[in-house]
Short mmCIF file of C-alpha atoms and ligand atoms in Angstrom, two decimals:
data_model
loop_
_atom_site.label_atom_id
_atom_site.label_comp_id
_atom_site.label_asym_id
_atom_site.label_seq_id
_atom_site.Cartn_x
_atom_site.Cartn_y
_atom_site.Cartn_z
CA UNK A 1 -12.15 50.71 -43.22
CA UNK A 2 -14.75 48.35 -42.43
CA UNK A 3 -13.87 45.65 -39.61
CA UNK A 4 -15.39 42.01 -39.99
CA UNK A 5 -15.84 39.64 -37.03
CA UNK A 6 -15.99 36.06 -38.49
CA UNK A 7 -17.80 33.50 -36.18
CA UNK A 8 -16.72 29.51 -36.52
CA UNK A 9 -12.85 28.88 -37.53
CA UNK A 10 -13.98 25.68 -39.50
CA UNK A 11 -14.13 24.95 -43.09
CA UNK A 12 -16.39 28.18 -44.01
CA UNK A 13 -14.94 30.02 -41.58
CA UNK A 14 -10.80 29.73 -42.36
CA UNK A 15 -12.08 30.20 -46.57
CA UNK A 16 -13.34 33.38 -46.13
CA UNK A 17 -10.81 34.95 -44.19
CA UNK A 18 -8.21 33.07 -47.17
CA UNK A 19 -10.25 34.64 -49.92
CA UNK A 20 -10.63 38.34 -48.18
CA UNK A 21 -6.75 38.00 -47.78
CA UNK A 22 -6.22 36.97 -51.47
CA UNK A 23 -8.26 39.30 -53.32
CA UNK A 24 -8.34 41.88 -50.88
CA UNK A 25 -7.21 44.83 -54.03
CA UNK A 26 -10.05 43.46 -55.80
CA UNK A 27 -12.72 43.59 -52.67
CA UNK A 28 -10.85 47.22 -51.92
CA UNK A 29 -11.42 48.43 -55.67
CA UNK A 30 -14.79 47.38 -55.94
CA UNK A 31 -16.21 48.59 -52.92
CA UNK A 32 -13.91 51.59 -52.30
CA UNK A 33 -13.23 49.53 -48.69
CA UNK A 34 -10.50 48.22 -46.77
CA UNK A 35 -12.34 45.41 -45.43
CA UNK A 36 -10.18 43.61 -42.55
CA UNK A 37 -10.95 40.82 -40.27
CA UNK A 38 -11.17 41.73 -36.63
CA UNK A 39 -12.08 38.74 -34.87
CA UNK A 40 -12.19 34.93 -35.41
CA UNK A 41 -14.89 33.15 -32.91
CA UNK A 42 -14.18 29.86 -32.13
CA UNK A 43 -14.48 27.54 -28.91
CA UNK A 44 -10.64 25.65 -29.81
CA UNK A 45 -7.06 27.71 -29.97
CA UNK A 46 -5.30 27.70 -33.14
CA UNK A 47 -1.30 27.55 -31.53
CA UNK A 48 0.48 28.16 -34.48
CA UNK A 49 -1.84 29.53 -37.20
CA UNK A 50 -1.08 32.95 -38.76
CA UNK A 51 -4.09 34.50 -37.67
CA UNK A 52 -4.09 33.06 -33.57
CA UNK A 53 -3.88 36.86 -32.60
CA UNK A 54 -7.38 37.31 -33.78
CA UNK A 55 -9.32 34.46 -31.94
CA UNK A 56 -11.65 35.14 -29.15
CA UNK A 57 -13.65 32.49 -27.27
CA UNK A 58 -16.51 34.88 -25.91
CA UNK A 59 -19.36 36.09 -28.19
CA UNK A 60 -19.78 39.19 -26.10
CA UNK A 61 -16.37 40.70 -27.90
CA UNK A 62 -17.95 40.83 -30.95
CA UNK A 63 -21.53 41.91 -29.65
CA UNK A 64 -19.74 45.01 -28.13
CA UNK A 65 -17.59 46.52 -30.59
CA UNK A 66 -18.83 49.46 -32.06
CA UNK A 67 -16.01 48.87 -34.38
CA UNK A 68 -17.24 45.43 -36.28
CA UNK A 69 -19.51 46.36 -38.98
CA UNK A 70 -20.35 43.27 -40.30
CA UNK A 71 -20.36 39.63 -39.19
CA UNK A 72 -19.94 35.98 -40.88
CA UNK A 73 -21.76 33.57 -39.15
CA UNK A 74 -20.55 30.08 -40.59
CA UNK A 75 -20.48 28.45 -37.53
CA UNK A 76 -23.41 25.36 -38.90
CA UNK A 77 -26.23 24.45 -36.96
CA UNK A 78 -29.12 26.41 -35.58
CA UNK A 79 -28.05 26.62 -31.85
CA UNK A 80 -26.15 29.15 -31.38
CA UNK A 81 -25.84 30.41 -34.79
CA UNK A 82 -29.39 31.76 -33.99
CA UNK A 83 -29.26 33.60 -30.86
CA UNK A 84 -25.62 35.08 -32.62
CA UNK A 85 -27.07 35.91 -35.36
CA UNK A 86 -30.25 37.91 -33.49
CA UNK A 87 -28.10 39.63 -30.84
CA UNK A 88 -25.34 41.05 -33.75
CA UNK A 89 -28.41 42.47 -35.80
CA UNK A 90 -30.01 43.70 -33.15
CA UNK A 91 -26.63 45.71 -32.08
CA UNK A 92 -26.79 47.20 -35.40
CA UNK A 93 -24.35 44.78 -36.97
CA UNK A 94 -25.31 43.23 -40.66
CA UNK A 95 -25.18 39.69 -40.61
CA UNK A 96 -23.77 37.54 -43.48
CA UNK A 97 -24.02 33.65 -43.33
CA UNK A 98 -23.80 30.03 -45.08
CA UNK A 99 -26.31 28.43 -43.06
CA UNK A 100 -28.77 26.89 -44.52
CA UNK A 101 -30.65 25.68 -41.26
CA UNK A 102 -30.26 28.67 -39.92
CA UNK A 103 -31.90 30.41 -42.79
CA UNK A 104 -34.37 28.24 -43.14
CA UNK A 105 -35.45 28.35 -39.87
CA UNK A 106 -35.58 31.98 -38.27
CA UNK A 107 -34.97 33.62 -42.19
CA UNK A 108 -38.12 35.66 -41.65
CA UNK A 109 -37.22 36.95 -38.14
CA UNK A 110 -33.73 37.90 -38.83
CA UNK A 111 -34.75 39.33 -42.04
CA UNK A 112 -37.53 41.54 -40.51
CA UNK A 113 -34.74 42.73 -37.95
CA UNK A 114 -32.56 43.40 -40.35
CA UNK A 115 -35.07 45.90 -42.45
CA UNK A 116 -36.65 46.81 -38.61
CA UNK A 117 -32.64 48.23 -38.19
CA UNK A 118 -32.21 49.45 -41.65
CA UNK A 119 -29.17 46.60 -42.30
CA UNK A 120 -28.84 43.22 -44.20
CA UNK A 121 -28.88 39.93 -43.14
CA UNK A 122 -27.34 37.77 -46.42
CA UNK A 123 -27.10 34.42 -47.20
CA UNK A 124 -26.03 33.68 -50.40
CA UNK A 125 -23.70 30.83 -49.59
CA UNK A 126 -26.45 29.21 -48.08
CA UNK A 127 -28.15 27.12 -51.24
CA UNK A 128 -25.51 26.18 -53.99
CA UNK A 129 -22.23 26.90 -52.38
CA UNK A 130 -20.73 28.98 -54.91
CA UNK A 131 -23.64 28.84 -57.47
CA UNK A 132 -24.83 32.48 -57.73
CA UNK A 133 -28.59 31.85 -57.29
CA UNK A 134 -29.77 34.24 -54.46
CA UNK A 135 -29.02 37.55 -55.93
CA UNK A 136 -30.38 36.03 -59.54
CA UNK A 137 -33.17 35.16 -58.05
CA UNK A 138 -34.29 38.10 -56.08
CA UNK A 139 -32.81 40.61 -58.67
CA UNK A 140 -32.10 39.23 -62.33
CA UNK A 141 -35.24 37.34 -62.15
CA UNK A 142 -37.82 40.49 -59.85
CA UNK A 143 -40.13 40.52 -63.04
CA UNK A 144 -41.10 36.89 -63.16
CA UNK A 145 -43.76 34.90 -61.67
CA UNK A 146 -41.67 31.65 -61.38
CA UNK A 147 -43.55 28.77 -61.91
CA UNK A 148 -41.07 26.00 -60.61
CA UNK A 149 -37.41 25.43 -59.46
CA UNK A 150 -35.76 21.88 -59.44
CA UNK A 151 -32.33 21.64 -57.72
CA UNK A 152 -29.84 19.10 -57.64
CA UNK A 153 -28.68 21.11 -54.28
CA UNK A 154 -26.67 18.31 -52.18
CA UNK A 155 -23.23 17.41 -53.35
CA UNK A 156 -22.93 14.55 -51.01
CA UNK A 157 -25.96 12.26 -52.09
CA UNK A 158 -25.24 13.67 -56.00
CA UNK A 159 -21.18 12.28 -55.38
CA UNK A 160 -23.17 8.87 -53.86
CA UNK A 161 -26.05 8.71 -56.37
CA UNK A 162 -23.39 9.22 -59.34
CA UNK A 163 -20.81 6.46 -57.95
CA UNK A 164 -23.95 4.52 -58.18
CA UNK A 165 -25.22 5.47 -61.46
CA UNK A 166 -21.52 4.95 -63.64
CA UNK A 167 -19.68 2.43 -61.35
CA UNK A 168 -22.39 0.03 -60.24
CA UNK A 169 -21.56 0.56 -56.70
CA UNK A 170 -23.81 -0.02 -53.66
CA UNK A 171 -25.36 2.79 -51.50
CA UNK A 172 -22.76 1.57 -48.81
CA UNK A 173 -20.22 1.69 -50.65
CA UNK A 174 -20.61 4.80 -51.99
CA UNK A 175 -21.01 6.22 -49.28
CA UNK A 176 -17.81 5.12 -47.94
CA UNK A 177 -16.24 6.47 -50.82
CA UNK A 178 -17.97 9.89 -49.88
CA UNK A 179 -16.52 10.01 -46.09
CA UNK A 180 -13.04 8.98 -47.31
CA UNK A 181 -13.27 11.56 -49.63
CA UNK A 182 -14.29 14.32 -46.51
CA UNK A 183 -17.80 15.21 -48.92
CA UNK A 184 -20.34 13.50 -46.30
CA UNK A 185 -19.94 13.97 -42.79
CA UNK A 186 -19.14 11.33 -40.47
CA UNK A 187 -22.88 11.61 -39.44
CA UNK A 188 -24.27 11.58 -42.76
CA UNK A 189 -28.19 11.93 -42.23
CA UNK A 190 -28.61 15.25 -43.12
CA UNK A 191 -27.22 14.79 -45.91
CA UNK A 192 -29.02 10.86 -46.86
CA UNK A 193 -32.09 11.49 -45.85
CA UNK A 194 -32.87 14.77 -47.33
CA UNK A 195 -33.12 17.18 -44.86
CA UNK A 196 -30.21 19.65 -46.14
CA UNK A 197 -31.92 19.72 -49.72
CA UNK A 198 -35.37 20.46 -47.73
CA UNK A 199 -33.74 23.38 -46.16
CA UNK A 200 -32.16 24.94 -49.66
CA UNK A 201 -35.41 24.39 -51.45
CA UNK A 202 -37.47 25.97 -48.75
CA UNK A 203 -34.81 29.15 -48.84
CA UNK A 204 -35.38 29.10 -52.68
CA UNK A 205 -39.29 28.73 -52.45
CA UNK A 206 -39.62 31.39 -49.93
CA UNK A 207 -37.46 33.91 -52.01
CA UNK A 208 -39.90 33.40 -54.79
CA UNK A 209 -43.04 33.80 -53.76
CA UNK A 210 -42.06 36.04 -51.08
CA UNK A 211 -43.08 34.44 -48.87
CA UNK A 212 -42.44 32.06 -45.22
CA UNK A 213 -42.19 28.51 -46.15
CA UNK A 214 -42.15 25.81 -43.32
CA UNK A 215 -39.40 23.38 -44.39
CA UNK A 216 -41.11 21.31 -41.54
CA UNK A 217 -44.30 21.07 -44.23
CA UNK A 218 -41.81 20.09 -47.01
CA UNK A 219 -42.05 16.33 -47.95
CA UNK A 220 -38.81 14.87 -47.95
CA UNK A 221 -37.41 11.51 -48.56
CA UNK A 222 -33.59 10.83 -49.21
CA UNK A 223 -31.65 7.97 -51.05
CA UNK A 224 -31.26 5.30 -48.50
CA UNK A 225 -33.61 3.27 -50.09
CA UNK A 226 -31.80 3.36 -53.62
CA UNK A 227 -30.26 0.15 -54.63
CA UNK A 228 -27.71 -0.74 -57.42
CA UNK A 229 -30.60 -2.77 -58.70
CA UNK A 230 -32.73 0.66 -59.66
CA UNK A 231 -29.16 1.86 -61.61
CA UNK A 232 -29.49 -1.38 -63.71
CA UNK A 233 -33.01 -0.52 -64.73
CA UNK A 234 -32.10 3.17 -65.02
CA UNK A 235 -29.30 2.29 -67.48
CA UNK A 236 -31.63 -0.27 -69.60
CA UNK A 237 -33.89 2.91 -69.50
CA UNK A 238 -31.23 5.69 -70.50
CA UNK A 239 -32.50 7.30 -67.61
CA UNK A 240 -30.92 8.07 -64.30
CA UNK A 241 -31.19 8.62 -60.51
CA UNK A 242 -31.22 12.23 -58.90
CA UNK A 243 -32.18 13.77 -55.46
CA UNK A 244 -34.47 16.72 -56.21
CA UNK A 245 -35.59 19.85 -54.38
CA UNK A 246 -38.57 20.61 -56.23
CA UNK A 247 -41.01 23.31 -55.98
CA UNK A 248 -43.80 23.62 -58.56
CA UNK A 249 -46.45 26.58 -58.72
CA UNK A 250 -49.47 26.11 -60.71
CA UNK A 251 -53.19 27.40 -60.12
CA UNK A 252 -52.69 29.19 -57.34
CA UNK A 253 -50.93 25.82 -55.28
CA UNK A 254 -47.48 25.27 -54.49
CA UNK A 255 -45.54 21.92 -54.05
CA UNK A 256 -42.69 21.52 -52.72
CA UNK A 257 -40.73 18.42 -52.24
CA UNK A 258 -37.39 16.54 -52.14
CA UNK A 259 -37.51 12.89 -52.89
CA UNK A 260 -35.24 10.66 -55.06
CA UNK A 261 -36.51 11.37 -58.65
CA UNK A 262 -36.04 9.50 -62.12
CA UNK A 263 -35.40 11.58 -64.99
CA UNK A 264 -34.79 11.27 -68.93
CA UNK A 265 -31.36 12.08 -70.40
CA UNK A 266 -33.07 14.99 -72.10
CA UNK A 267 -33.73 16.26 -68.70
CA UNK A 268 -31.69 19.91 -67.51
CA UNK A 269 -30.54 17.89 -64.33
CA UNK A 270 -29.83 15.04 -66.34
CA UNK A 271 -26.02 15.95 -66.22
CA UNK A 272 -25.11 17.06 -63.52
CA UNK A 273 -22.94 14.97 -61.34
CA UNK A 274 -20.11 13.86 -58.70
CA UNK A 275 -20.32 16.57 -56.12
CA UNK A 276 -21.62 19.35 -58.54
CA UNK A 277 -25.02 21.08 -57.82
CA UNK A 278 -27.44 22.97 -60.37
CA UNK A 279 -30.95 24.71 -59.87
CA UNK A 280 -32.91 24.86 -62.51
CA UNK A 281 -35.56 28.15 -62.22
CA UNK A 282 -38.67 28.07 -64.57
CA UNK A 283 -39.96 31.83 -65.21
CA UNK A 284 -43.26 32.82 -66.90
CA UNK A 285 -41.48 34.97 -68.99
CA UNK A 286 -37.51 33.72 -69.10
CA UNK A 287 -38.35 29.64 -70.03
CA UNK A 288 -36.34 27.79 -68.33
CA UNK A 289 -32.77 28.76 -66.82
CA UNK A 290 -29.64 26.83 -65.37
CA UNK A 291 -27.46 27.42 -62.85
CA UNK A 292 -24.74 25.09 -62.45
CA UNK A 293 -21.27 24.74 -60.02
CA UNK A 294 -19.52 23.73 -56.88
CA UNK A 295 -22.12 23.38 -54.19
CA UNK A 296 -20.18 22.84 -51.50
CA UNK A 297 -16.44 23.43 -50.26
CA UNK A 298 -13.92 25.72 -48.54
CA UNK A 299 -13.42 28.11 -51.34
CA UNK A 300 -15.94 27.62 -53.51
CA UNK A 301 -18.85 28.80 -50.59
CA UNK A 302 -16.70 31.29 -49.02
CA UNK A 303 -16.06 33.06 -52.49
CA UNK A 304 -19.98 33.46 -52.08
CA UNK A 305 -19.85 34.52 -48.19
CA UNK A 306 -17.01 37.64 -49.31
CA UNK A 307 -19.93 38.75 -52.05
CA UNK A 308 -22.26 39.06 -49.95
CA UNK A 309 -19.68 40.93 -47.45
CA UNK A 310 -19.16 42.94 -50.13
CA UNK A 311 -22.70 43.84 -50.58
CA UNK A 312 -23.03 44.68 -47.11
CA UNK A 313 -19.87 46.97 -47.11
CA UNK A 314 -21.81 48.78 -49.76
CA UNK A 315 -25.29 49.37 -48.08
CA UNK A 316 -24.10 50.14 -44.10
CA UNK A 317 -27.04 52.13 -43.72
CA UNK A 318 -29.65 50.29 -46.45
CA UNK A 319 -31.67 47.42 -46.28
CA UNK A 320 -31.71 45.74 -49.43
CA UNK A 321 -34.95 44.07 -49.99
CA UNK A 322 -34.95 40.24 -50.60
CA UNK A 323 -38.83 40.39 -50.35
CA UNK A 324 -39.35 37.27 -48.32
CA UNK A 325 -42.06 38.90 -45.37
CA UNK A 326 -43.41 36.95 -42.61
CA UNK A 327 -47.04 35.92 -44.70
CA UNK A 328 -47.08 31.94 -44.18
CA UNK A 329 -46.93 30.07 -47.68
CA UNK A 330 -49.61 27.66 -48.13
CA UNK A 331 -48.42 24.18 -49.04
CA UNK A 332 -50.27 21.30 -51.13
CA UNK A 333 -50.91 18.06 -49.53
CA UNK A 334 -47.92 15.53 -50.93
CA UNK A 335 -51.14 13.69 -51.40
CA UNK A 336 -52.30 15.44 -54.26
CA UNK A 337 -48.91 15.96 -55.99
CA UNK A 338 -49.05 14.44 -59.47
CA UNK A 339 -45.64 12.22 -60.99
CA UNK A 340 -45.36 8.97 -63.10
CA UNK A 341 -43.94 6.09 -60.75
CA UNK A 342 -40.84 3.31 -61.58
CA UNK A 343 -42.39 0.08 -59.58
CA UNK A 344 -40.25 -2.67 -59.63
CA UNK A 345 -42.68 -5.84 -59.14
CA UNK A 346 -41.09 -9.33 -57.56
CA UNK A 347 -42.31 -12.03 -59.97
CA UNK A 348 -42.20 -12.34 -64.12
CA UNK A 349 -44.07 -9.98 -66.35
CA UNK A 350 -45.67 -12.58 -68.65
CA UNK A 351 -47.48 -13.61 -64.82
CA UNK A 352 -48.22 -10.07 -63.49
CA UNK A 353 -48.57 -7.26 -66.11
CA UNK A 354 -52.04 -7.85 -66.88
CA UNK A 355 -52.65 -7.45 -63.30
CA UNK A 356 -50.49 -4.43 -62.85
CA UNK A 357 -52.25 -2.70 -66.00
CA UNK A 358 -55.39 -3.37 -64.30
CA UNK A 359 -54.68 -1.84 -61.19
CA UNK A 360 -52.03 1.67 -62.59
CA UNK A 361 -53.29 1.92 -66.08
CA UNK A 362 -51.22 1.62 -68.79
CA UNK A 363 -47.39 1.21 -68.27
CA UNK A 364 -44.41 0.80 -70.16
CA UNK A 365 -42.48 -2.37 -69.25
CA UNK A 366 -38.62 -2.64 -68.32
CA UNK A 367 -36.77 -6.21 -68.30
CA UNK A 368 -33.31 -7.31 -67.11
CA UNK A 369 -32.25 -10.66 -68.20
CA UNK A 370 -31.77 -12.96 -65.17
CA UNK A 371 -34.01 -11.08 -62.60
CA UNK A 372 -36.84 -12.76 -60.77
CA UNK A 373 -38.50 -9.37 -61.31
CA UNK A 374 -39.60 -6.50 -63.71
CA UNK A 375 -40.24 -3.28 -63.32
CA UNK A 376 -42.93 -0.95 -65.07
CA UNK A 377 -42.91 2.94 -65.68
CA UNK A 378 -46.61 4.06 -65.20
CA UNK A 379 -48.52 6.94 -66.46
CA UNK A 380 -49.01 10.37 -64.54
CA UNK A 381 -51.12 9.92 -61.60
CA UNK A 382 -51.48 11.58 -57.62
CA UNK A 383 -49.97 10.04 -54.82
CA UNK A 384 -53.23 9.88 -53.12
CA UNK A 385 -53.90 7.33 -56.11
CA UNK A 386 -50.76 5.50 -56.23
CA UNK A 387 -50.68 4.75 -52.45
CA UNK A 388 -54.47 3.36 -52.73
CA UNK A 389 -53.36 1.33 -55.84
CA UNK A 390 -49.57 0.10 -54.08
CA UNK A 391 -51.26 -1.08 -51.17
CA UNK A 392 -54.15 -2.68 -52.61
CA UNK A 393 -51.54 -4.62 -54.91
CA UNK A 394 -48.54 -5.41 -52.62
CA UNK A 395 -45.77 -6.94 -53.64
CA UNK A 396 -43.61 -3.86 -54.82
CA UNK A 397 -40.08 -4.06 -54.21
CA UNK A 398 -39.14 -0.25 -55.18
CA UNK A 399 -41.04 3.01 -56.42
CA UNK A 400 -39.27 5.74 -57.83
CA UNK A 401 -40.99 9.14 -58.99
CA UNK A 402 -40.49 9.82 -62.50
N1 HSE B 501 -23.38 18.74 -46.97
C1 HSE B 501 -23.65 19.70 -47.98
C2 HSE B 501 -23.51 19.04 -49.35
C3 HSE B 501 -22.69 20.86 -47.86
O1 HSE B 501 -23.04 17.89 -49.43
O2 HSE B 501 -23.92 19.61 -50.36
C4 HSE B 501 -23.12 22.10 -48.56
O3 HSE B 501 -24.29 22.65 -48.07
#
């Protein structure tokens, strides 16, 4: 019998104590386990819910049974997921979790305890929901030198961005749509401006190389700035409107970045939308490989959580490498990342292209009827170069990576 403590009675929380419950012959035949929950942390009382009997309010319960082998920490946030987190590996206690910020910021540390104490600290759940892409990644895929990973890795702005895209509505409204809907938070900034697809795509990064990646080094821009206008363009185009996490490695440099991006219909990502999320992994060896599902949600990310449990219930007494040591990733300057830019220009194009040509080279040249502006998609240049060009030029109303 192995006893589970499960830490934050939210969302995450309640979903993996449902799916333990419901396929608890399946967890018990494939790990020759009884695996029961224990405890439920959580600050509020639950009067009334069928598992009330096994809430406790003080951290120290947990921390001090010899009993609880294993603890689920999907309590969000870093503070005080972290020090949680620390003091139940520390005790000898593996660690599971969903939390990306967590991960992202003290992965290293609670990794090195967890070898230091000859247990695992997993976090599966914590990029792509229920998207199997950790294990794949550190296991299916231990013989290649990857050489980039794209991810469409926030449900929220893909729900907004895809609203957008096929119903012509504004950011705002969107948006709206999302919090009705209970996908963005009532806060929605982590989600709008980026920083929760900087935090998956620094997890993925640093599982690749092996190495610590600052997500505080990571450029990131979200999709506050994307306007109903760029959809109209994108449609004339046949192109559309995605927020990446992107990491590219190439001659001995690594970029990463999240930032709106525009992409072809013949792209991978190209498809993917609502509140769906996909990774695409580029391998040396494999080409190029998709995974694709439901990012976010109750059962969806706690199906991922009770794997990893799982996985934990069968190495008590192993630590099973992930190979992500404490050696600090170097990261290229945003400056010299290379993309080709959509610039929409206020003014006509029979005034201004010349002009525009002179200044970015070469472009190809986008028109919607009725518009007091065009846009142009240029050739491949560095940002370093665009920025000099943009400023020197003025007048742009958008620019979107391509
Ligand atoms: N807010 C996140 C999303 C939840 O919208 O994808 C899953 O990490």
């Amino acid at each position: 019998m192995i006893q589970v403590a499960v830490m934050g009675y939210g969302t995450i929380g309640s979903g993996v104590v449902e799916v333990l419950e419901t396929n608890r012959e399946i967890i018990k035949r494939k790990t020759g386990q009884d695996i029961s929950v224990k405890y439920i942390l959580d600050l509020r009382e639950f009067p009334g819910d069928p598992h009330e009997d096994l809430i406790v309010h003080d951290f120290s319960t947990i921390e001090k049974d010899p009993d609880v082998g294993i603890v689920v920490e999907a309590m969000g946030g870093v503070n005080p997921a972290y020090a949680f987190a620390k003091a139940c590996l520390l005790a000898g206690k593996q660690v599971v979790t969903s939390n990306k910020a967590l991960v992202a910021a003290h992965g290293t540390e609670l990794l090195q305890i967890a070898r230091d104490k000859n247990i695992n600290f997993f976090f599966e759940a914590s990029v792509g929901g229920g998207i199997p892409i950790i294990r794949p990644m550190v296991q299916c895929l231990a013989g290649e030198q990857i050489l980039e990973i794209s991810g469409i890795l926030n449900g929220t702005t893909n729900f907004i961005l895809s609203k957008m895209d096929r119903e012509g509505q504004t950011f705002e409204e969107a948006l709206k749509k999302a919090q009705e809907l209970g996908y963005a938070e009532r806060n929605p900034e982590a989600d709008v401006e980026g920083y929760d697809t900087c935090r998956k795509i620094t997890i993925l990064t640093s599982l690749a190389l092996e190495k610590e990646v600052n997500y505080e080094e990571v450029y990131t821009e979200g999709i506050t700035k994307i306007t109903d206008t760029d959809f109209k363009y994108a449609a004339k185009m046949g192109t559309s409107i995605k927020l990446f996490g992107s990491s590219r490695m190439a001659d001995g440099k690594t970029s990463v970045f999240v930032c709106p991006m525009m992409i072809d219909r013949d792209h991978p990502l190209y498809g993917v939308s609502d509140v769906f999320n996909a990774v695409m992994v580029r391998g040396n060896m494999v080409g190029t490989l998709m995974f694709y599902g439901s990012g976010a949600g109750k059962l969806p990310t706690a199906s991922a959580v009770v794997a990893d449990i799982m996985e934990a219930a069968c190495h008590m007494t192993d630590n099973v490498p992930l190979g992500w040591s404490s050696e600090k990733q170097q990261l290229s300057d945003v400056k010299e990342m290379r993309f080709r830019y959509f610039i929409r220009f206020a003014g006509s194009a029979a005034e201004k292209l010349a002009d525009v040509e002179a200044a970015f080279g070469k472009t190809e040249i986008i028109e919607l009827p009725g518009m007091d502006e065009f846009a142009v998609l240029t050739g491949e240049m560095t940002e370093l170069k665009y920025h000099k060009v943009a400023a020197a030029f003025g007048d742009i109303r958008q620019m979107i990576r391509a």
